[in-house]
Amino acid sequence: MKIVDCVKLPYHNDIRNLSKQQLSNKQVTKGHEMKLSIIGGGGVRTPRLIPSLVKRAARLGLDELWLMDNDAAKLELIGRLCQQMAGDAPFRIILTTNAEAAVRDAQHVITAIRPGLEQGRAIDERICFDHGILGQETTGAAGFAMAMRSIPAILEIAQLVNRVGASGAWIYNFTNPAGLVAQALHDAGVERIIGICDSANGAQHAVSRFLGIPLQRVHHTVYGLNHLSWTSRVRVDADTNGGGEEVFPALLFDDRFVQATHMQMFAPGLRAWQQAFLNEYLHYFYHRDEALAALIKKSETRGEETIRLTHQLLDRLRAVEGDPQASIAAYRELMDARSRSYMAHARAGKDRVKMDPVGEDEEGYAAVALGCVEAIQNHTRHYTGLNVPNRGAISGMADDDIVEVGCWIDERGIVPEPVGVIPDHQLLLMQNVKQYERLGSHAVLRRDRSLAVQALTVHPLIGSYPLAEKLVDAFIRAHEPLIGAWH
């Protein structure tokens, strides 16, 4: 397999090379057939979408899956694995290093890029730890550093989709920090973008698994911001008028449920006070000092750990490249190791809880994104937690605040489910972090150092103007070749 500008990999054995002229003339929006593109398709998480796509291909009318990445060698390796996993699925997998070719005429575009790669994340974490604060790629100062690189790149992709994508094309953003990226793109006027994070549906998955019932029978009420959300209600067999059996708060006080989920990471008194299923990233806020001390003690940061595991994975895939079964086995083994190490500092040696819902074999992000794709494509109705404009869903938040909330999706778009009034202490934390996101969005869009310092100053995990100045200057120095000059 060789990638030049674009290589088409049909599900049968012949490989057809397309010229640039053929690409520009090709029409993919014909009948019910669909083109789905993944920008950042050489990422190690891309193969996790393939089983979901195979399962849904006929319902979606999926004709072409385009994987775009600017690292041709990695794209070739991951793309071959995706082809092996797809088997004889009725869609073609197309690899390209050309972003315009990838999004041209696509009805749905997934963005899963990492500007600065894993090394950028590791640099951010070390800068934060050197200044005595939390280093985490979506939360706090390191999250802002990630946004400095992510927002301009995703905005450029969104503008490209608007120019050459199919009419009404949607963008599903996996790139971190998902909430802040979605806020910045919304502030920049991008309308058809959805922030995707599987943790928004953590309570739904946890109840499904604990009770041994299919995910579709579980309806959850989630509200907050990305990686800063709560689930106050979970109902089983709810109908369109509500109803159903309430299983919260009873399960929240069931020690078997607590120990079977990441709720075990939170202090008993905190769980009793909140009376909600907590997003696992709230551990960095409610157990801040404990989390920081544990992370600083580790011999390597999460970013450094991810670099090591990713290198191991790619080396293994190269070593068994001609053996599909060995490639798939190596991928699953190394990705399982990566998953087990996630937030290990907070789990006291316990394995990460498996959150796959009963009756589903889909990885979390795939289920969220492809559920939305299917609802929009097939004019069906679907419910899931997303990062979208508030539009009155959560009282006390502005209509154009990007929030994490349960949504109904169909061909007309996305409608957040009304939540109403939430507890004051949760609302105040939301508003505080949203102030940071608002300032951070404008700072990155304008490359404005002073706004960046203000953003970090108001963040509850930082709260110091001199410290914010030091952090912003360190991030600009470290990433200037990628983010350009700030003023």
Short mmCIF file of C-alpha atoms in Angstrom, two decimals:
data_model
loop_
_atom_site.label_atom_id
_atom_site.label_comp_id
_atom_site.label_asym_id
_atom_site.label_seq_id
_atom_site.Cartn_x
_atom_site.Cartn_y
_atom_site.Cartn_z
CA MET A 1 0.00 0.00 0.00
CA LYS A 2 1.31 3.43 -0.90
CA ILE A 3 -0.15 6.84 -0.14
CA VAL A 4 0.68 9.56 -2.62
CA ASP A 5 -2.16 12.08 -2.68
CA CYS A 6 -4.96 9.61 -2.17
CA VAL A 7 -5.23 5.82 -2.24
CA LYS A 8 -8.61 4.10 -2.46
CA LEU A 9 -8.93 0.80 -0.62
CA PRO A 10 -12.11 -1.01 -1.64
CA TYR A 11 -13.37 -3.86 0.55
CA HIS A 12 -12.41 -6.25 -2.28
CA ASN A 13 -8.82 -6.80 -3.29
CA ASP A 14 -8.10 -4.31 -6.08
CA ILE A 15 -6.51 -1.00 -5.12
CA ARG A 16 -7.35 1.97 -7.33
CA ASN A 17 -5.28 5.15 -7.38
CA LEU A 18 -7.24 8.33 -7.99
CA SER A 19 -5.68 11.37 -9.57
CA LYS A 20 -6.37 14.89 -8.26
CA GLN A 21 -8.59 15.56 -11.28
CA GLN A 22 -10.61 12.40 -10.62
CA LEU A 23 -10.98 13.45 -7.00
CA SER A 24 -12.24 16.90 -7.91
CA ASN A 25 -14.78 15.46 -10.36
CA LYS A 26 -16.03 12.64 -8.13
CA GLN A 27 -19.58 13.03 -6.82
CA VAL A 28 -20.28 11.02 -3.67
CA THR A 29 -23.69 12.44 -2.78
CA LYS A 30 -25.81 10.12 -4.88
CA GLY A 31 -29.02 8.53 -3.70
CA HIS A 32 -28.72 7.25 -0.17
CA GLU A 33 -24.96 6.80 -0.31
CA MET A 34 -22.94 8.63 2.32
CA LYS A 35 -19.39 9.87 2.66
CA LEU A 36 -17.95 10.05 6.16
CA SER A 37 -14.51 11.59 6.73
CA ILE A 38 -12.21 11.41 9.74
CA ILE A 39 -9.64 14.19 9.97
CA GLY A 40 -6.83 12.77 12.08
CA GLY A 41 -7.63 9.32 10.76
CA GLY A 42 -4.11 8.08 11.50
CA GLY A 43 -4.76 8.36 15.22
CA VAL A 44 -4.61 5.22 17.34
CA ARG A 45 -8.26 5.52 18.35
CA THR A 46 -9.57 5.46 14.76
CA PRO A 47 -9.78 1.63 14.54
CA ARG A 48 -12.26 1.69 17.44
CA LEU A 49 -14.85 3.23 15.13
CA ILE A 50 -14.61 0.45 12.57
CA PRO A 51 -16.75 -2.23 14.31
CA SER A 52 -19.45 0.38 14.85
CA LEU A 53 -19.32 1.46 11.23
CA VAL A 54 -19.49 -2.13 9.99
CA LYS A 55 -22.52 -2.70 12.18
CA ARG A 56 -24.28 0.46 10.99
CA ALA A 57 -23.07 0.57 7.37
CA ALA A 58 -26.27 -0.67 5.75
CA ARG A 59 -28.51 1.58 7.84
CA LEU A 60 -26.32 4.59 7.10
CA GLY A 61 -25.88 3.85 3.40
CA LEU A 62 -22.17 4.32 4.04
CA ASP A 63 -20.34 4.21 0.73
CA GLU A 64 -16.96 5.75 1.53
CA LEU A 65 -14.95 6.21 4.71
CA TRP A 66 -12.11 8.69 4.23
CA LEU A 67 -9.21 8.73 6.68
CA MET A 68 -7.09 11.87 6.42
CA ASP A 69 -3.84 12.50 8.27
CA ASN A 70 -0.70 14.54 7.59
CA ASP A 71 1.52 11.67 8.81
CA ALA A 72 1.48 9.37 5.78
CA ALA A 73 3.47 6.56 7.40
CA LYS A 74 1.24 6.36 10.46
CA LEU A 75 -1.87 6.70 8.31
CA GLU A 76 -0.76 3.76 6.19
CA LEU A 77 -0.23 1.59 9.28
CA ILE A 78 -3.51 2.52 10.98
CA GLY A 79 -5.39 2.51 7.68
CA ARG A 80 -4.27 -1.05 6.94
CA LEU A 81 -5.46 -2.13 10.39
CA CYS A 82 -8.83 -0.45 9.77
CA GLN A 83 -9.15 -2.30 6.47
CA GLN A 84 -8.37 -5.59 8.19
CA MET A 85 -10.99 -4.90 10.86
CA ALA A 86 -13.58 -3.90 8.25
CA GLY A 87 -13.18 -7.20 6.40
CA ASP A 88 -15.79 -7.43 3.62
CA ALA A 89 -17.85 -4.48 4.85
CA PRO A 90 -19.86 -2.78 2.06
CA PHE A 91 -17.91 0.49 2.12
CA ARG A 92 -14.56 1.62 0.79
CA ILE A 93 -11.79 2.96 3.03
CA ILE A 94 -9.84 5.79 1.42
CA LEU A 95 -6.58 7.13 2.81
CA THR A 96 -5.39 10.62 1.99
CA THR A 97 -3.04 13.35 3.17
CA ASN A 98 -5.20 15.92 1.35
CA ALA A 99 -7.71 17.58 3.71
CA GLU A 100 -9.71 19.19 0.92
CA ALA A 101 -10.15 15.88 -0.88
CA ALA A 102 -11.23 14.26 2.39
CA VAL A 103 -14.02 16.72 3.20
CA ARG A 104 -15.20 17.45 -0.34
CA ASP A 105 -18.88 16.47 -0.58
CA ALA A 106 -18.75 14.73 2.82
CA GLN A 107 -22.04 14.85 4.72
CA HIS A 108 -20.38 14.07 8.05
CA VAL A 109 -16.86 14.94 9.24
CA ILE A 110 -15.21 13.73 12.45
CA THR A 111 -12.27 15.79 13.70
CA ALA A 112 -9.82 13.88 15.90
CA ILE A 113 -6.53 15.70 15.52
CA ARG A 114 -3.69 16.43 17.93
CA PRO A 115 -1.67 19.49 16.91
CA GLY A 116 1.73 19.16 18.54
CA LEU A 117 1.16 15.40 18.89
CA GLU A 118 1.57 13.60 22.22
CA GLN A 119 4.84 15.44 22.77
CA GLY A 120 2.95 18.73 23.00
CA ARG A 121 0.77 17.29 25.73
CA ALA A 122 3.79 16.05 27.66
CA ILE A 123 5.40 19.50 27.45
CA ASP A 124 2.22 21.15 28.78
CA GLU A 125 2.04 18.76 31.71
CA ARG A 126 5.66 19.32 32.71
CA ILE A 127 5.23 23.10 32.54
CA CYS A 128 2.23 22.86 34.86
CA PHE A 129 3.90 20.51 37.33
CA ASP A 130 7.00 22.71 37.39
CA HIS A 131 4.73 25.56 38.50
CA GLY A 132 3.03 23.43 41.16
CA ILE A 133 -0.38 23.05 39.53
CA LEU A 134 -2.36 20.30 37.86
CA GLY A 135 -1.28 19.25 34.37
CA GLN A 136 -4.14 17.61 32.47
CA GLU A 137 -4.86 18.09 28.77
CA THR A 138 -8.52 19.08 29.13
CA THR A 139 -8.68 20.63 32.60
CA GLY A 140 -6.98 23.80 33.80
CA ALA A 141 -3.80 25.33 32.38
CA ALA A 142 -2.69 22.35 30.29
CA GLY A 143 -6.16 22.25 28.76
CA PHE A 144 -5.73 25.86 27.71
CA ALA A 145 -2.34 25.10 26.18
CA MET A 146 -3.96 22.30 24.19
CA ALA A 147 -6.67 24.74 23.07
CA MET A 148 -4.02 27.18 21.83
CA ARG A 149 -3.04 24.52 19.29
CA SER A 150 -6.40 22.85 18.68
CA ILE A 151 -8.75 25.78 18.10
CA PRO A 152 -7.00 27.35 15.07
CA ALA A 153 -6.59 23.94 13.44
CA ILE A 154 -10.23 22.87 13.95
CA LEU A 155 -11.49 26.29 12.82
CA GLU A 156 -9.51 25.92 9.59
CA ILE A 157 -11.06 22.48 9.02
CA ALA A 158 -14.56 23.83 9.76
CA GLN A 159 -14.09 26.61 7.22
CA LEU A 160 -12.90 24.06 4.67
CA VAL A 161 -15.98 21.88 5.32
CA ASN A 162 -18.23 24.90 4.82
CA ARG A 163 -16.58 25.58 1.46
CA VAL A 164 -16.37 22.11 -0.06
CA GLY A 165 -18.45 19.75 2.10
CA ALA A 166 -21.93 18.60 1.19
CA SER A 167 -24.76 21.04 1.81
CA GLY A 168 -25.61 20.99 5.52
CA ALA A 169 -22.54 18.91 6.46
CA TRP A 170 -22.02 18.31 10.19
CA ILE A 171 -18.76 18.28 12.13
CA TYR A 172 -18.32 16.01 15.17
CA ASN A 173 -15.33 17.15 17.18
CA PHE A 174 -13.37 14.66 19.30
CA THR A 175 -10.35 16.97 19.62
CA ASN A 176 -9.59 18.15 23.15
CA PRO A 177 -10.46 20.22 25.05
CA ALA A 178 -13.84 19.46 23.43
CA GLY A 179 -15.93 22.01 25.33
CA LEU A 180 -13.56 24.94 24.84
CA VAL A 181 -13.00 24.04 21.17
CA ALA A 182 -16.78 23.94 20.61
CA GLN A 183 -17.17 27.30 22.40
CA ALA A 184 -14.49 28.94 20.26
CA LEU A 185 -15.94 27.63 17.00
CA HIS A 186 -19.41 28.76 18.04
CA ASP A 187 -17.98 32.19 18.89
CA ALA A 188 -16.36 32.23 15.43
CA GLY A 189 -19.72 31.60 13.75
CA VAL A 190 -19.50 27.87 13.02
CA GLU A 191 -22.99 26.42 13.44
CA ARG A 192 -23.03 22.73 12.55
CA ILE A 193 -20.49 21.47 15.07
CA ILE A 194 -21.08 19.00 17.90
CA GLY A 195 -18.64 18.46 20.77
CA ILE A 196 -18.33 14.72 21.39
CA CYS A 197 -17.23 13.15 24.68
CA ASP A 198 -18.25 9.71 25.89
CA SER A 199 -18.00 10.80 29.53
CA ALA A 200 -21.19 12.84 29.03
CA ASN A 201 -23.03 9.51 29.00
CA GLY A 202 -21.11 7.85 31.82
CA ALA A 203 -24.11 7.45 34.12
CA GLN A 204 -26.22 5.92 31.36
CA HIS A 205 -23.52 3.36 30.63
CA ALA A 206 -22.91 2.65 34.31
CA VAL A 207 -26.58 1.94 35.02
CA SER A 208 -26.91 -0.18 31.88
CA ARG A 209 -24.02 -2.37 32.96
CA PHE A 210 -24.89 -2.54 36.65
CA LEU A 211 -28.54 -3.47 36.09
CA GLY A 212 -27.76 -5.71 33.11
CA ILE A 213 -30.17 -3.94 30.76
CA PRO A 214 -29.67 -2.55 27.23
CA LEU A 215 -28.46 1.01 26.96
CA GLN A 216 -31.53 2.02 24.96
CA ARG A 217 -33.73 1.46 28.04
CA VAL A 218 -31.78 3.98 30.13
CA HIS A 219 -32.51 7.73 29.98
CA HIS A 220 -30.21 10.10 31.88
CA THR A 221 -30.40 13.80 32.74
CA VAL A 222 -26.90 15.24 32.41
CA TYR A 223 -25.89 18.89 32.75
CA GLY A 224 -22.69 20.92 33.10
CA LEU A 225 -19.67 21.58 30.92
CA ASN A 226 -17.35 19.15 29.20
CA HIS A 227 -15.46 17.21 31.89
CA LEU A 228 -17.42 19.20 34.48
CA SER A 229 -20.87 17.64 34.52
CA TRP A 230 -23.36 15.92 36.80
CA THR A 231 -26.17 13.42 36.19
CA SER A 232 -29.05 13.95 38.59
CA ARG A 233 -31.66 11.55 37.21
CA VAL A 234 -31.61 8.17 35.51
CA ARG A 235 -34.84 6.49 34.44
CA VAL A 236 -35.42 3.04 33.03
CA ASP A 237 -38.01 2.60 30.28
CA ALA A 238 -38.90 6.28 30.12
CA ASP A 239 -41.40 7.23 27.40
CA THR A 240 -41.74 10.41 25.35
CA ASN A 241 -43.74 12.01 28.16
CA GLY A 242 -41.15 11.17 30.81
CA GLY A 243 -42.20 8.48 33.24
CA GLY A 244 -40.21 5.31 33.70
CA GLU A 245 -38.65 3.93 36.86
CA GLU A 246 -36.34 6.33 38.72
CA VAL A 247 -33.16 4.52 39.77
CA PHE A 248 -31.39 7.61 41.16
CA PRO A 249 -30.76 8.53 43.92
CA ALA A 250 -31.14 4.97 45.26
CA LEU A 251 -28.21 3.61 43.20
CA LEU A 252 -26.00 6.52 44.26
CA PHE A 253 -26.22 5.22 47.84
CA ASP A 254 -25.80 1.57 46.88
CA ASP A 255 -22.21 0.63 47.75
CA ARG A 256 -22.21 -2.11 45.11
CA PHE A 257 -22.95 0.46 42.42
CA VAL A 258 -20.41 2.91 43.80
CA GLN A 259 -17.64 0.31 43.83
CA ALA A 260 -18.59 -0.84 40.31
CA THR A 261 -18.14 2.67 38.87
CA HIS A 262 -15.70 5.57 39.05
CA MET A 263 -17.85 7.03 41.85
CA GLN A 264 -15.51 5.07 44.10
CA MET A 265 -12.94 7.84 43.47
CA PHE A 266 -15.02 10.41 45.39
CA ALA A 267 -15.26 10.84 49.16
CA PRO A 268 -18.46 9.46 50.76
CA GLY A 269 -19.38 12.86 52.19
CA LEU A 270 -18.96 14.46 48.77
CA ARG A 271 -21.22 11.86 47.16
CA ALA A 272 -23.87 12.44 49.83
CA TRP A 273 -23.69 16.21 49.33
CA GLN A 274 -23.80 16.16 45.51
CA GLN A 275 -26.53 13.50 45.16
CA ALA A 276 -25.56 13.09 41.52
CA PHE A 277 -23.38 10.88 39.37
CA LEU A 278 -20.17 12.88 38.99
CA ASN A 279 -18.16 13.19 35.82
CA GLU A 280 -14.83 11.56 36.64
CA TYR A 281 -12.92 14.75 35.80
CA LEU A 282 -14.60 16.47 38.74
CA HIS A 283 -12.03 14.55 40.76
CA TYR A 284 -9.52 17.24 39.74
CA PHE A 285 -11.73 19.91 41.32
CA TYR A 286 -13.17 18.18 44.40
CA HIS A 287 -9.95 16.23 45.18
CA ARG A 288 -7.52 18.80 43.77
CA ASP A 289 -4.65 18.54 46.25
CA GLU A 290 -4.83 14.76 46.45
CA ALA A 291 -4.85 14.45 42.64
CA LEU A 292 -1.96 16.87 42.20
CA ALA A 293 0.20 15.14 44.82
CA ALA A 294 -0.42 11.74 43.25
CA LEU A 295 0.36 12.94 39.72
CA ILE A 296 3.56 14.74 40.70
CA LYS A 297 4.84 11.57 42.39
CA LYS A 298 4.55 9.54 39.18
CA SER A 299 7.75 8.88 37.27
CA GLU A 300 6.10 9.90 34.01
CA THR A 301 3.20 12.16 33.16
CA ARG A 302 0.11 10.86 31.41
CA GLY A 303 1.39 12.43 28.19
CA GLU A 304 4.77 10.69 28.53
CA GLU A 305 2.99 7.44 29.32
CA THR A 306 0.84 7.86 26.21
CA ILE A 307 3.92 8.48 24.06
CA ARG A 308 5.50 5.27 25.35
CA LEU A 309 2.37 3.17 24.83
CA THR A 310 1.73 4.63 21.37
CA HIS A 311 5.29 3.83 20.27
CA GLN A 312 4.87 0.28 21.58
CA LEU A 313 1.62 -0.08 19.67
CA LEU A 314 3.04 1.18 16.38
CA ASP A 315 6.15 -1.01 16.76
CA ARG A 316 3.96 -4.06 17.37
CA LEU A 317 1.78 -3.28 14.36
CA ARG A 318 4.84 -2.96 12.14
CA ALA A 319 6.22 -6.26 13.43
CA VAL A 320 3.06 -8.21 12.55
CA GLU A 321 1.95 -6.13 9.57
CA GLY A 322 1.29 -9.09 7.28
CA ASP A 323 -0.84 -10.97 9.82
CA PRO A 324 -4.35 -9.47 10.25
CA GLN A 325 -5.25 -11.52 13.33
CA ALA A 326 -1.97 -10.69 15.06
CA SER A 327 -2.38 -7.00 14.17
CA ILE A 328 -5.85 -6.83 15.65
CA ALA A 329 -4.74 -8.74 18.76
CA ALA A 330 -1.75 -6.42 19.26
CA TYR A 331 -3.98 -3.37 18.86
CA ARG A 332 -6.48 -4.59 21.44
CA GLU A 333 -3.77 -5.55 23.91
CA LEU A 334 -1.97 -2.20 23.79
CA MET A 335 -5.17 -0.12 23.79
CA ASP A 336 -6.42 -2.09 26.79
CA ALA A 337 -3.15 -1.30 28.58
CA ARG A 338 -3.62 2.37 27.75
CA SER A 339 -7.20 2.31 29.04
CA ARG A 340 -6.20 0.57 32.29
CA SER A 341 -3.66 3.30 33.04
CA TYR A 342 -6.20 6.10 32.58
CA MET A 343 -6.70 8.09 35.85
CA ALA A 344 -4.90 5.29 37.70
CA HIS A 345 -3.74 7.81 40.33
CA ALA A 346 -7.34 8.10 41.58
CA ARG A 347 -8.34 4.44 41.60
CA ALA A 348 -6.12 3.10 44.40
CA GLY A 349 -4.79 0.25 42.26
CA LYS A 350 -8.19 -0.88 40.99
CA ASP A 351 -8.67 -1.53 37.29
CA ARG A 352 -10.60 1.04 35.32
CA VAL A 353 -14.29 0.17 35.25
CA LYS A 354 -15.43 -1.21 31.91
CA MET A 355 -18.22 1.12 30.84
CA ASP A 356 -19.44 -0.55 27.65
CA PRO A 357 -23.24 -0.85 27.81
CA VAL A 358 -25.04 -4.19 27.75
CA GLY A 359 -25.92 -5.34 24.26
CA GLU A 360 -23.48 -2.98 22.52
CA ASP A 361 -19.96 -3.66 21.30
CA GLU A 362 -19.16 -0.07 20.44
CA GLU A 363 -16.46 2.10 21.91
CA GLY A 364 -17.92 5.11 23.68
CA TYR A 365 -16.94 7.89 21.28
CA ALA A 366 -18.10 5.82 18.30
CA ALA A 367 -21.52 5.20 19.83
CA VAL A 368 -22.05 8.92 20.54
CA ALA A 369 -20.90 10.24 17.17
CA LEU A 370 -22.42 7.54 15.00
CA GLY A 371 -25.71 7.67 16.89
CA CYS A 372 -25.93 11.33 15.85
CA VAL A 373 -24.88 10.57 12.28
CA GLU A 374 -27.55 7.89 11.97
CA ALA A 375 -30.31 10.10 13.40
CA ILE A 376 -29.50 12.98 11.05
CA GLN A 377 -28.89 10.78 8.01
CA ASN A 378 -31.95 8.54 8.42
CA HIS A 379 -34.43 11.04 9.88
CA THR A 380 -34.78 9.10 13.11
CA ARG A 381 -34.76 10.35 16.71
CA HIS A 382 -31.83 9.78 19.06
CA TYR A 383 -30.93 10.91 22.59
CA THR A 384 -27.42 11.37 23.97
CA GLY A 385 -25.24 13.78 25.95
CA LEU A 386 -23.43 16.36 23.79
CA ASN A 387 -21.60 19.68 23.96
CA VAL A 388 -23.86 22.23 22.24
CA PRO A 389 -25.24 25.77 22.76
CA ASN A 390 -27.37 25.97 25.91
CA ARG A 391 -30.44 27.61 24.33
CA GLY A 392 -32.26 27.83 27.63
CA ALA A 393 -31.66 24.25 28.76
CA ILE A 394 -29.81 25.11 32.00
CA SER A 395 -31.11 28.06 34.00
CA GLY A 396 -28.40 30.60 34.83
CA MET A 397 -26.33 29.92 31.71
CA ALA A 398 -26.44 32.08 28.58
CA ASP A 399 -28.13 30.74 25.45
CA ASP A 400 -24.85 30.74 23.52
CA ASP A 401 -22.80 29.09 26.27
CA ILE A 402 -21.60 25.69 25.10
CA VAL A 403 -22.79 23.25 27.75
CA GLU A 404 -22.79 19.48 28.17
CA VAL A 405 -26.41 18.36 28.23
CA GLY A 406 -28.72 15.58 27.07
CA CYS A 407 -29.99 16.26 23.54
CA TRP A 408 -32.54 14.97 21.07
CA ILE A 409 -31.15 14.67 17.55
CA ASP A 410 -32.94 14.20 14.23
CA GLU A 411 -32.68 15.48 10.65
CA ARG A 412 -33.66 18.99 11.75
CA GLY A 413 -30.70 19.26 14.10
CA ILE A 414 -30.15 19.18 17.84
CA VAL A 415 -32.46 20.23 20.66
CA PRO A 416 -31.11 20.24 24.24
CA GLU A 417 -33.43 18.64 26.78
CA PRO A 418 -34.60 21.24 29.35
CA VAL A 419 -32.91 20.83 32.73
CA GLY A 420 -34.00 24.03 34.46
CA VAL A 421 -32.65 25.10 37.84
CA ILE A 422 -29.63 23.22 39.18
CA PRO A 423 -28.02 23.40 42.66
CA ASP A 424 -26.33 26.75 43.34
CA HIS A 425 -22.91 25.28 44.14
CA GLN A 426 -22.85 23.40 40.83
CA LEU A 427 -24.08 26.42 38.87
CA LEU A 428 -21.43 28.68 40.42
CA LEU A 429 -18.66 26.25 39.46
CA MET A 430 -20.08 26.03 35.93
CA GLN A 431 -20.27 29.81 35.61
CA ASN A 432 -16.73 30.23 36.91
CA VAL A 433 -15.27 27.74 34.45
CA LYS A 434 -17.43 29.12 31.63
CA GLN A 435 -15.96 32.57 32.30
CA TYR A 436 -12.54 30.99 31.78
CA GLU A 437 -13.75 29.33 28.55
CA ARG A 438 -15.21 32.58 27.22
CA LEU A 439 -11.99 34.48 27.87
CA GLY A 440 -9.91 31.56 26.61
CA SER A 441 -11.92 31.34 23.39
CA HIS A 442 -11.40 35.02 22.59
CA ALA A 443 -7.75 34.83 23.61
CA VAL A 444 -6.97 32.02 21.17
CA LEU A 445 -9.05 33.42 18.32
CA ARG A 446 -7.23 36.77 18.66
CA ARG A 447 -3.85 35.40 19.83
CA ASP A 448 -4.18 37.85 22.72
CA ARG A 449 -1.75 37.24 25.61
CA SER A 450 -3.56 39.56 28.05
CA LEU A 451 -6.88 37.74 27.56
CA ALA A 452 -5.10 34.42 28.01
CA VAL A 453 -3.68 35.58 31.35
CA GLN A 454 -7.14 36.72 32.43
CA ALA A 455 -8.61 33.36 31.43
CA LEU A 456 -6.14 31.38 33.54
CA THR A 457 -6.47 33.82 36.45
CA VAL A 458 -10.22 33.20 36.78
CA HIS A 459 -9.89 29.43 36.46
CA PRO A 460 -10.60 27.88 39.89
CA LEU A 461 -7.57 25.56 39.62
CA ILE A 462 -5.18 28.51 39.13
CA GLY A 463 -6.54 31.75 40.61
CA SER A 464 -3.30 33.79 40.55
CA TYR A 465 -2.48 36.56 38.06
CA PRO A 466 1.35 36.33 38.37
CA LEU A 467 1.16 32.55 38.02
CA ALA A 468 -1.13 32.89 34.99
CA GLU A 469 1.42 35.23 33.35
CA LYS A 470 4.22 32.72 33.87
CA LEU A 471 2.15 29.86 32.47
CA VAL A 472 0.98 31.73 29.38
CA ASP A 473 4.51 32.91 28.57
CA ALA A 474 5.85 29.37 29.01
CA PHE A 475 3.18 27.93 26.69
CA ILE A 476 3.83 30.57 24.02
CA ARG A 477 7.59 29.93 24.13
CA ALA A 478 7.12 26.17 23.96
CA HIS A 479 4.63 26.16 21.07
CA GLU A 480 5.37 29.32 19.08
CA PRO A 481 6.47 27.37 15.95
CA LEU A 482 2.98 25.90 15.84
CA ILE A 483 0.75 28.67 17.26
CA GLY A 484 2.56 31.70 15.83
CA ALA A 485 3.29 34.99 17.55
CA TRP A 486 0.91 36.28 20.23
CA HIS A 487 0.61 39.95 21.12
#
